[in-house]
């Protein structure tokens, strides 16, 4: 188990590169938010920012990352990164740790959406002002190629700059010291679509006074790494992504999400939630990605949106899973339950055919749980498993009765290839990779 942890640590790098007009981010900390990952409409996007934890390929039909043994892709990205560093070592360092809550941000260049990479330290400010005749706040950058974007990140600001253009659609304010937002500071930004407030000093009372509900065109609100104690209320009804990772959130008020019917991505990982009272997530009819990792749940929360396709619960204290833990999830495809201290899993927990990827790594399981034959990726590394049970994958074996599993990780357990039963290949006949 120690060996696996050491390998994971060595792979824990992050990078941003631009390849053939695409912004791509590679990271080795966790699996892709199929960390998706995402979460926007793949067929309309021409520019992407994404994470690749080990080696992944893009599945356009599900807009999510799927593990695969495509080493050429990873090597190509790494080569581009090395070339960038060789050409300008300083700029490569400045692009690290821009994760926007750990989930990639799709960019639609055809719609005029700007680069998500910070301009701070990358472009000469005097040149930016000389080439753009439009008025620009002194503390910010206004590149002429993105006339509706305002880059005010990493400036040590304590408040939103005065007189931002009322045509501003994309406002980058991450990594400042902003502790309050007044209603007047956002009053003129009626066209605002993105508001990025990661890594500031915001608290709930300040967000409540900001008049966010008046920003009727706002689609993305990011406030990761602040000091929020609850999910802000009176949010714009057209919001599509709400990212509040790594705050101090311990409660969700009734009615908070009742009118957010368009919300597809909700990031709440790294907070202090212990329970979600029934109905608190009501209204989330379009929810696709819900990240509740690294909170204080002792059981799987009930009454979660049934439309969820990607559910992340890693890092909670879930010692067991009951048969009804995931009942009602008809579209759930990607489920992460690593680092939960799991010891016991009932036989029918994963009895739904929509599941594509299941992560149960770094737990205390002593046996392989029963999984659906339709599952394609199963991660069980770093547990305490001692034997290989074919019946966990195939209740019966025949011409049409076999597992569709493609990748199986069992490394870091108490197993060896010699312990595999002789008939395992009849069940796992389409398996591409197995790690023991």
Coordinates of C-alpha atoms in Angstrom, one line a residue:
X1 CA 0.0 0.0 0.0
X2 CA 2.9 2.3 0.7
X3 CA 4.3 1.6 -2.7
X4 CA 1.1 2.8 -4.4
X5 CA 1.0 6.0 -2.4
X6 CA 4.6 6.8 -3.4
X7 CA 3.7 6.4 -7.0
X8 CA 0.7 8.6 -6.7
X9 CA 2.8 11.2 -5.1
X10 CA 5.3 11.3 -7.9
X11 CA 2.5 11.7 -10.4
X12 CA 0.9 14.6 -8.5
X13 CA 1.8 17.3 -11.0
X14 CA -0.4 19.8 -12.7
X15 CA 0.2 21.8 -15.9
X16 CA -1.5 24.0 -18.5
X17 CA -0.5 23.9 -22.1
X18 CA -2.0 25.1 -25.3
X19 CA -2.0 22.6 -28.2
X20 CA -3.5 23.3 -31.6
X21 CA -5.8 26.1 -30.2
X22 CA -6.8 24.1 -27.1
X23 CA -6.0 24.9 -23.6
X24 CA -5.4 21.6 -21.8
X25 CA -4.5 20.9 -18.3
X26 CA -3.0 17.7 -17.0
X27 CA -2.9 16.7 -13.4
X28 CA -2.0 13.6 -11.5
X29 CA -3.8 14.2 -8.2
X30 CA -7.2 12.6 -8.9
X31 CA -9.2 11.1 -11.8
X32 CA -10.6 13.4 -14.4
X33 CA -13.9 15.1 -13.6
X34 CA -15.1 13.2 -16.3
X35 CA -13.3 15.7 -13.5
X36 CA -15.4 16.6 -17.2
X37 CA -14.3 16.6 -15.4
X38 CA -17.4 18.4 -18.3
X39 CA -20.1 19.7 -18.0
X40 CA -20.8 21.8 -20.9
X41 CA -21.9 20.9 -24.3
X42 CA -19.0 19.3 -26.1
X43 CA -20.3 19.7 -29.6
X44 CA -20.5 23.5 -29.4
X45 CA -17.1 24.0 -27.9
X46 CA -13.9 24.6 -29.7
X47 CA -11.6 25.3 -26.8
X48 CA -11.1 23.2 -23.6
X49 CA -9.3 23.1 -20.4
X50 CA -9.1 19.6 -18.9
X51 CA -7.2 17.4 -16.5
X52 CA -5.6 14.1 -17.2
X53 CA -4.8 12.1 -14.1
X54 CA -3.0 9.3 -15.7
X55 CA -3.9 8.7 -19.3
X56 CA -7.3 9.5 -20.7
X57 CA -9.1 9.9 -23.9
X58 CA -12.1 12.1 -24.6
X59 CA -15.5 10.6 -25.1
X60 CA -17.6 13.2 -27.0
X61 CA -20.9 11.3 -26.6
X62 CA -20.8 11.7 -22.8
X63 CA -18.6 14.9 -22.5
X64 CA -16.4 13.1 -19.9
X65 CA -12.9 11.7 -19.6
X66 CA -12.6 8.0 -19.9
X67 CA -9.4 6.2 -18.8
X68 CA -7.5 4.5 -21.6
X69 CA -4.0 3.4 -22.5
X70 CA -3.4 6.2 -24.9
X71 CA 0.2 7.1 -23.8
X72 CA 0.9 9.1 -27.0
X73 CA -1.6 11.8 -25.9
X74 CA 0.0 12.2 -22.5
X75 CA 3.5 12.2 -24.0
X76 CA 2.6 14.9 -26.5
X77 CA 1.2 17.2 -23.9
X78 CA 4.3 16.7 -21.7
X79 CA 6.6 17.5 -24.7
X80 CA 4.7 20.7 -25.3
X81 CA 5.0 21.6 -21.7
X82 CA 8.7 21.1 -21.7
X83 CA 9.1 23.2 -24.8
X84 CA 7.1 26.0 -23.2
X85 CA 9.3 25.9 -20.1
X86 CA 12.4 25.9 -22.1
X87 CA 11.2 29.0 -24.0
X88 CA 9.9 30.9 -20.9
X89 CA 10.4 29.2 -17.6
X90 CA 8.8 32.0 -15.6
X91 CA 5.5 32.0 -17.4
X92 CA 5.1 28.2 -17.0
X93 CA 5.3 28.6 -13.2
X94 CA 2.6 31.3 -13.3
X95 CA 0.1 28.9 -14.8
X96 CA 0.1 26.3 -12.1
X97 CA -2.8 25.6 -9.6
X98 CA -5.5 27.3 -11.6
X99 CA -8.1 24.6 -11.1
X100 CA -11.3 26.6 -10.7
X101 CA -12.5 24.0 -8.1
X102 CA -10.8 21.0 -9.8
X103 CA -13.2 20.8 -12.7
X104 CA -12.2 21.9 -16.3
X105 CA -13.8 25.0 -17.8
X106 CA -15.0 24.6 -21.4
X107 CA -14.4 27.6 -23.6
X108 CA -16.6 28.4 -26.6
X109 CA -14.3 30.6 -28.7
X110 CA -17.0 31.0 -31.4
X111 CA -19.2 32.8 -28.8
X112 CA -16.3 35.1 -27.8
X113 CA -15.4 33.4 -24.5
X114 CA -11.9 34.4 -23.4
X115 CA -8.9 32.4 -22.3
X116 CA -9.2 31.1 -18.7
X117 CA -5.4 31.5 -18.3
X118 CA -4.3 34.5 -16.2
X119 CA -2.6 37.3 -18.1
X120 CA -0.8 38.4 -15.0
X121 CA 3.0 38.2 -15.8
X122 CA 2.4 36.8 -19.2
X123 CA 1.6 39.9 -21.3
X124 CA 3.1 43.4 -21.2
X125 CA 0.5 45.7 -19.6
X126 CA 1.7 48.7 -21.5
X127 CA 1.3 46.9 -24.8
X128 CA -2.3 45.8 -23.8
X129 CA -3.3 49.4 -23.1
X130 CA -1.6 50.7 -26.2
X131 CA -3.4 48.3 -28.5
X132 CA -6.9 48.7 -26.9
X133 CA -8.5 52.1 -27.2
X134 CA -11.4 51.2 -24.8
X135 CA -11.4 52.4 -21.2
X136 CA -9.9 49.9 -18.8
X137 CA -9.7 50.1 -14.9
X138 CA -6.1 50.9 -13.9
X139 CA -5.8 47.7 -11.8
X140 CA -7.0 45.4 -14.6
X141 CA -6.0 44.1 -18.1
X142 CA -8.4 44.5 -21.1
X143 CA -6.9 42.5 -24.0
X144 CA -8.3 43.7 -27.3
X145 CA -8.8 40.1 -28.6
X146 CA -11.4 39.6 -25.8
X147 CA -13.1 43.0 -25.5
X148 CA -15.8 41.7 -23.1
X149 CA -13.3 40.2 -20.6
X150 CA -11.8 42.0 -17.6
X151 CA -8.7 40.4 -16.0
X152 CA -8.2 41.8 -12.5
X153 CA -6.7 38.7 -10.9
X154 CA -3.7 38.5 -8.6
X155 CA -3.6 42.3 -8.0
X156 CA -4.0 42.4 -4.2
X157 CA -7.4 44.1 -4.7
X158 CA -9.7 44.6 -1.7
X159 CA -12.7 45.5 -3.7
X160 CA -14.0 45.3 -7.3
X161 CA -12.4 48.1 -9.4
X162 CA -14.4 51.2 -10.0
X163 CA -16.3 51.8 -13.3
X164 CA -15.9 48.4 -15.0
X165 CA -17.5 48.5 -18.5
X166 CA -21.2 47.7 -18.6
X167 CA -20.3 45.5 -21.6
X168 CA -18.2 43.2 -19.4
X169 CA -19.3 39.6 -19.7
X170 CA -16.3 37.9 -18.1
X171 CA -14.8 39.2 -14.8
X172 CA -11.7 37.5 -13.4
X173 CA -11.1 38.5 -9.7
X174 CA -9.4 35.4 -8.4
X175 CA -6.5 35.5 -5.9
X176 CA -7.1 38.9 -4.4
X177 CA -8.1 40.1 -0.9
X178 CA -11.7 41.0 -1.6
X179 CA -13.8 40.6 1.5
X180 CA -17.0 42.4 0.4
X181 CA -19.1 42.9 -2.6
X182 CA -21.5 45.9 -2.6
X183 CA -24.6 46.0 -4.8
X184 CA -23.3 49.1 -6.5
X185 CA -20.0 47.4 -7.5
X186 CA -22.0 45.0 -9.7
X187 CA -24.9 47.2 -10.6
X188 CA -23.6 48.2 -14.0
X189 CA -22.6 44.7 -15.0
X190 CA -25.9 43.7 -16.4
X191 CA -24.3 41.6 -19.2
X192 CA -22.0 39.6 -16.9
X193 CA -21.9 35.9 -17.6
X194 CA -18.8 34.7 -15.6
X195 CA -17.9 36.0 -12.2
X196 CA -14.7 34.3 -10.9
X197 CA -13.9 35.1 -7.2
X198 CA -11.7 32.1 -6.2
X199 CA -9.1 32.6 -3.5
X200 CA -10.5 35.7 -1.8
X201 CA -11.8 36.5 1.7
X202 CA -15.5 36.5 1.0
X203 CA -18.1 35.6 3.7
X204 CA -21.8 35.0 3.4
X205 CA -23.0 38.4 4.5
X206 CA -20.9 40.1 1.8
X207 CA -22.3 37.9 -1.0
X208 CA -25.8 38.4 0.3
X209 CA -25.5 42.1 -0.1
X210 CA -24.0 41.9 -3.7
X211 CA -27.4 41.8 -5.4
X212 CA -26.3 38.7 -7.4
X213 CA -30.0 37.9 -8.2
X214 CA -30.0 41.0 -10.4
X215 CA -27.3 39.6 -12.7
X216 CA -29.9 37.8 -14.9
X217 CA -27.4 36.7 -17.5
X218 CA -24.9 35.2 -15.0
X219 CA -24.1 31.6 -15.9
X220 CA -20.9 30.8 -13.9
X221 CA -20.3 31.8 -10.3
X222 CA -17.0 30.6 -8.8
X223 CA -16.2 31.3 -5.2
X224 CA -13.8 28.5 -4.3
X225 CA -11.3 28.9 -1.5
X226 CA -13.2 31.7 0.4
X227 CA -14.8 31.8 3.9
X228 CA -18.4 31.0 3.1
X229 CA -20.3 29.2 5.9
X230 CA -23.4 28.4 3.9
X231 CA -24.5 28.3 0.3
X232 CA -25.4 31.9 -0.7
X233 CA -29.1 32.5 -1.3
X234 CA -30.9 34.6 -3.9
X235 CA -28.7 33.4 -6.7
X236 CA -29.5 34.2 -10.4
X237 CA -32.0 31.7 -11.8
X238 CA -30.1 31.2 -15.0
X239 CA -27.0 30.0 -13.2
X240 CA -25.4 26.9 -14.9
X241 CA -22.3 26.3 -12.7
X242 CA -21.9 27.1 -9.0
X243 CA -18.4 26.3 -7.6
X244 CA -18.0 26.7 -3.9
X245 CA -15.2 24.2 -3.1
X246 CA -13.0 24.6 -0.1
X247 CA -15.0 27.0 2.0
X248 CA -16.4 26.5 5.5
X249 CA -19.9 25.5 4.4
X250 CA -21.8 23.5 7.0
X251 CA -25.4 24.1 5.9
X252 CA -27.7 24.6 3.0
X253 CA -30.8 26.8 3.7
X254 CA -34.3 25.7 2.5
X255 CA -35.2 27.2 -0.8
X256 CA -31.6 27.9 -1.9
X257 CA -31.8 25.8 -5.0
X258 CA -35.6 25.9 -5.7
X259 CA -35.4 28.0 -8.8
X260 CA -32.0 26.9 -10.2
X261 CA -33.4 24.6 -12.8
X262 CA -30.5 25.2 -15.2
X263 CA -27.7 24.4 -12.8
X264 CA -25.6 21.5 -14.2
X265 CA -22.5 21.7 -12.0
X266 CA -22.3 22.1 -8.3
X267 CA -19.0 21.8 -6.5
X268 CA -19.1 21.6 -2.7
X269 CA -16.1 19.5 -2.0
X270 CA -13.7 20.4 0.9
X271 CA -16.4 21.9 3.1
X272 CA -18.0 20.9 6.5
X273 CA -21.3 19.4 5.4
X274 CA -22.6 16.6 7.7
X275 CA -26.0 16.1 6.2
X276 CA -28.3 17.5 3.5
X277 CA -31.9 17.8 4.8
X278 CA -34.6 16.5 2.5
X279 CA -35.6 18.9 -0.2
X280 CA -32.6 21.2 0.2
X281 CA -31.4 20.3 -3.3
X282 CA -34.9 20.5 -4.8
X283 CA -35.1 22.4 -8.0
X284 CA -31.9 21.0 -9.4
X285 CA -33.6 19.3 -12.4
X286 CA -30.6 19.5 -14.7
X287 CA -27.8 18.5 -12.3
X288 CA -25.1 16.5 -14.0
X289 CA -22.0 16.8 -11.8
X290 CA -22.3 16.9 -8.0
X291 CA -19.0 16.9 -6.0
X292 CA -19.4 16.4 -2.2
X293 CA -15.9 15.0 -1.6
X294 CA -14.0 15.7 1.6
X295 CA -16.9 16.8 3.7
X296 CA -18.1 15.1 7.0
X297 CA -20.8 12.8 5.8
X298 CA -21.1 9.5 7.7
X299 CA -23.7 8.1 5.3
X300 CA -24.5 8.7 1.7
X301 CA -26.8 11.8 1.6
X302 CA -30.4 11.1 0.7
X303 CA -32.7 13.1 -1.6
X304 CA -29.9 14.0 -4.1
X305 CA -30.9 15.1 -7.6
X306 CA -31.8 11.9 -9.6
X307 CA -30.5 13.4 -12.8
X308 CA -26.9 13.3 -11.5
X309 CA -24.4 11.5 -13.8
X310 CA -21.2 12.2 -11.9
X311 CA -21.3 11.9 -8.1
X312 CA -18.1 12.3 -6.1
X313 CA -18.1 11.3 -2.4
X314 CA -14.4 10.6 -1.8
X315 CA -12.9 11.6 1.5
X316 CA -16.0 11.2 3.6
X317 CA -16.3 8.7 6.6
X318 CA -18.5 6.1 5.0
X319 CA -17.7 2.8 6.7
X320 CA -20.5 0.9 4.9
X321 CA -22.9 1.1 1.9
X322 CA -26.4 -0.3 2.1
X323 CA -28.5 -1.7 -0.7
X324 CA -30.5 1.6 -1.0
X325 CA -27.5 4.0 -0.8
X326 CA -27.8 4.9 -4.4
X327 CA -31.4 4.1 -5.1
X328 CA -33.1 6.3 -7.6
X329 CA -30.0 7.2 -9.6
X330 CA -31.1 6.1 -13.1
X331 CA -28.4 8.0 -15.0
X332 CA -25.4 7.7 -12.6
X333 CA -22.3 6.9 -14.7
X334 CA -19.3 8.0 -12.7
X335 CA -19.1 7.3 -8.9
X336 CA -16.1 8.0 -6.7
X337 CA -15.8 6.6 -3.2
X338 CA -12.1 6.6 -2.5
X339 CA -10.5 7.4 0.9
X340 CA -13.8 6.7 2.7
X341 CA -12.8 4.0 5.1
X342 CA -15.2 1.6 3.5
X343 CA -15.2 -1.9 5.1
X344 CA -18.5 -3.4 4.0
X345 CA -20.6 -3.1 0.8
X346 CA -23.9 -4.8 0.5
X347 CA -24.4 -7.1 -2.6
X348 CA -27.0 -4.9 -4.4
X349 CA -25.5 -1.4 -3.8
X350 CA -24.3 -1.1 -7.4
X351 CA -27.2 -2.8 -9.0
X352 CA -27.9 -0.3 -11.8
X353 CA -26.7 -0.7 -15.4
X354 CA -25.9 3.0 -16.1
X355 CA -22.6 2.9 -14.2
X356 CA -19.5 3.2 -16.3
X357 CA -16.7 4.0 -13.8
X358 CA -16.5 3.1 -10.1
X359 CA -13.7 4.2 -7.8
X360 CA -13.3 2.4 -4.5
X361 CA -9.6 2.8 -4.1
X362 CA -7.9 3.5 -0.8
X363 CA -10.5 1.9 1.5
X364 CA -10.5 -1.1 3.8
X365 CA -12.3 -3.6 1.7
X366 CA -11.4 -7.3 2.1
X367 CA -13.3 -8.6 -0.9
X368 CA -14.3 -7.4 -4.3
X369 CA -17.9 -6.1 -4.2
X370 CA -20.5 -7.2 -6.8
X371 CA -20.6 -4.8 -9.7
X372 CA -22.8 -4.7 -12.8
X373 CA -21.6 -6.5 -15.9
X374 CA -21.9 -3.2 -17.8
X375 CA -19.2 -1.5 -15.7
X376 CA -16.1 -0.6 -17.7
X377 CA -13.6 0.9 -15.2
X378 CA -13.1 -0.4 -11.7
X379 CA -10.5 1.0 -9.3
X380 CA -9.9 -1.1 -6.2
X381 CA -6.2 -0.3 -5.5
X382 CA -4.9 0.1 -2.0
X383 CA -7.5 -2.0 -0.1
X384 CA -7.1 -5.2 1.8
X385 CA -8.4 -7.7 -0.8
X386 CA -7.0 -11.2 -0.6
X387 CA -8.8 -13.1 -3.2
X388 CA -10.4 -12.8 -6.7
X389 CA -14.0 -13.7 -6.9
X390 CA -15.3 -14.2 -10.5
X391 CA -18.9 -14.0 -9.2
X392 CA -18.3 -10.3 -8.3
X393 CA -18.2 -9.6 -12.0
X394 CA -20.2 -12.4 -13.6
X395 CA -23.2 -14.1 -12.0
X396 CA -23.1 -16.5 -14.9
X397 CA -20.7 -17.0 -17.8
X398 CA -21.9 -17.7 -21.4
X399 CA -21.8 -16.5 -25.0
X400 CA -23.7 -13.3 -24.0
X401 CA -23.0 -13.4 -20.3
X402 CA -19.7 -11.7 -19.5
X403 CA -18.3 -8.6 -18.0
X404 CA -17.7 -5.5 -20.1
X405 CA -14.9 -4.4 -17.8
X406 CA -12.0 -2.8 -19.6
X407 CA -9.7 -1.6 -16.8
X408 CA -9.3 -3.3 -13.4
X409 CA -6.9 -2.0 -10.7
X410 CA -6.1 -4.3 -7.8
X411 CA -2.6 -3.2 -7.1
X412 CA -1.7 -2.4 -3.5
X413 CA -3.8 -5.3 -2.2
X414 CA -2.8 -8.7 -0.8
X415 CA -3.0 -10.4 -4.1
X416 CA -0.8 -11.8 -6.9
X417 CA -1.3 -13.1 -10.4
X418 CA -0.9 -16.6 -9.1
X419 CA -4.1 -16.2 -7.1
X420 CA -6.2 -15.5 -10.1
X421 CA -8.7 -18.4 -10.7
X422 CA -8.2 -20.2 -14.1
X423 CA -11.6 -19.2 -15.4
X424 CA -11.3 -15.5 -14.8
X425 CA -10.6 -14.7 -18.5
X426 CA -13.9 -16.3 -19.6
X427 CA -15.8 -13.7 -17.5
X428 CA -13.5 -10.7 -18.2
X429 CA -13.0 -11.5 -21.9
X430 CA -12.9 -7.8 -23.1
X431 CA -10.5 -6.7 -20.3
X432 CA -7.7 -4.4 -21.7
X433 CA -5.7 -3.8 -18.5
X434 CA -5.4 -5.4 -15.1
X435 CA -3.1 -4.2 -12.3
X436 CA -2.2 -6.5 -9.5

